[in-house]
Coordinates of C-alpha atoms in Angstrom, one line a residue:
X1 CA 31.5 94.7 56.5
X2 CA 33.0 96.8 59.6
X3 CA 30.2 95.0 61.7
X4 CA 31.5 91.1 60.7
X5 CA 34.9 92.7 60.9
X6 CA 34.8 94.4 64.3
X7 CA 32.5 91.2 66.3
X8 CA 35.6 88.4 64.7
X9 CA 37.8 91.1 66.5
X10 CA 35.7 91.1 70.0
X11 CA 35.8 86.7 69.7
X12 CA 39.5 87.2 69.3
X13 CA 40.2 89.7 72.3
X14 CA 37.8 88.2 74.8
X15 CA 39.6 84.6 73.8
X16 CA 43.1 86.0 74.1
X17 CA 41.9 87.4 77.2
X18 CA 40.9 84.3 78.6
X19 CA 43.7 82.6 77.7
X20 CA 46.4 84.8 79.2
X21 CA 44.6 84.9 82.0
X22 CA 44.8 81.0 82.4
X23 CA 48.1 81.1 81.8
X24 CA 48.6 83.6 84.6
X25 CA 47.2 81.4 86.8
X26 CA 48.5 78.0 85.6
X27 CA 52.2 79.9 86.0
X28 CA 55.0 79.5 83.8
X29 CA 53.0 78.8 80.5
X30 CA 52.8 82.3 79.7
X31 CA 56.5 83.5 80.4
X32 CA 58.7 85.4 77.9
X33 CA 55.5 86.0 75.7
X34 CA 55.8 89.6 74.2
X35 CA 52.8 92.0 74.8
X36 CA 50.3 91.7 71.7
X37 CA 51.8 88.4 69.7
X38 CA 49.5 86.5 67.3
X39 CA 47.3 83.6 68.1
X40 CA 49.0 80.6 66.6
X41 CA 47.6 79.1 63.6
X42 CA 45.6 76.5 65.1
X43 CA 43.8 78.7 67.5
X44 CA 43.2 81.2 64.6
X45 CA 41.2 79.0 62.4
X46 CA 39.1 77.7 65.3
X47 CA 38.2 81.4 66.0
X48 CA 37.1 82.0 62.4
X49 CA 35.1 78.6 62.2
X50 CA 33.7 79.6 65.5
X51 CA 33.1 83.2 63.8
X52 CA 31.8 81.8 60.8
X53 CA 29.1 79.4 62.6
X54 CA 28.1 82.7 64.8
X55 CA 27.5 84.6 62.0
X56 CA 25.7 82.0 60.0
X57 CA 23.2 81.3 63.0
X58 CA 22.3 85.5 63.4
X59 CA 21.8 85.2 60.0
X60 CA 19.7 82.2 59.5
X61 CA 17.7 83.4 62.4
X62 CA 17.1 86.7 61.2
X63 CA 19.3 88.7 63.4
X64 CA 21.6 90.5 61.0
X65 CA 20.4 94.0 61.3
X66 CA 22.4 94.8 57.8
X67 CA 20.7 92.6 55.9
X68 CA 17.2 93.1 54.2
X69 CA 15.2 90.1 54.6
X70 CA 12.3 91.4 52.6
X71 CA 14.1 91.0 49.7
X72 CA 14.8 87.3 49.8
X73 CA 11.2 86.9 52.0
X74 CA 9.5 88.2 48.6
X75 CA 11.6 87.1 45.9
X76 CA 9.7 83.8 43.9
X77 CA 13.0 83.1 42.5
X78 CA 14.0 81.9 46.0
X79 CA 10.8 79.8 46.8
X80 CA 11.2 75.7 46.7
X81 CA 8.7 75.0 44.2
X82 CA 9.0 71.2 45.5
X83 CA 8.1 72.2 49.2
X84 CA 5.7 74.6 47.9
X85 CA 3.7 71.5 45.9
X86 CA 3.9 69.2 49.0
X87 CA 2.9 71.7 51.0
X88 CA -0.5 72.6 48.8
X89 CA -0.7 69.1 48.4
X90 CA -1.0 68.4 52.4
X91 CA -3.6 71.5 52.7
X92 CA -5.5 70.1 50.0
X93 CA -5.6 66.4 51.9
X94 CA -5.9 68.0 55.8
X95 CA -9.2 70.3 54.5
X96 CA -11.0 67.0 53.2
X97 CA -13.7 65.6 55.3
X98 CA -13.3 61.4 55.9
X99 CA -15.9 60.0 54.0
X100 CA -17.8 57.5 55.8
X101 CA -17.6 53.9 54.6
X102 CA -19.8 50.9 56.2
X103 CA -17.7 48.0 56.2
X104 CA -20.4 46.1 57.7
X105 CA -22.5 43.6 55.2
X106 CA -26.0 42.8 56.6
X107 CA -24.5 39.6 58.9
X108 CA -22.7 42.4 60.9
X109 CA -19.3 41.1 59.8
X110 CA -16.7 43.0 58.5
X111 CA -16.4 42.8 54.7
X112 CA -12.8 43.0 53.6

């Protein structure tokens, strides 16, 4: 968990960061603040959304170097037995050959 813990704390320093440093040069705005105060609620829960949505994408695409993919990768449990069916289903259909059909009669018309 130090991992999580310690990249939420990098989003909050480099944003902190970035923010005093706009208020530097904006002037004024950042007067009489004390050295080290806490983001204001607002900003706080947008920086653990933001967290949350960072974390979520490393994870979904299989950068979390603490968790063991092989373990969900493997597991049947975890499998979508509906996806699994169409999915058999549409490699079933795509390896048939067309069958040929003559909708020609003798007169060279089509025959609906």
């Amino acid at each position: 968990m130090s991992y999580v813990f310690s990249k939420l704390l990098i989003i909050l320093l480099t944003r902190t960061k970035r923010r005093r440093r706009e208020e530097e040069r904006g002037g004024g705005e950042g007067e009489g603040e004390e050295k080290g105060e806490s983001l204001d609620p607002t900003e706080r829960e947008d920086l653990i959304s933001e967290f949350k949505d960072l974390m979520k994408y490393k994870f979904l695409s299989g950068d979390d170097k603490h968790f063991d993919y092989s373990k969900v990768d493997t597991n049947e449990e975890y499998d979508d037995l509906h996806q699994v069916g169409e999915d058999l289903e549409a490699e079933y259909f795509d390896s048939e050959e067309p069958n040929e059909i003559n909708i020609e009669n003798e007169t060279h018309e089509y025959d609906y």
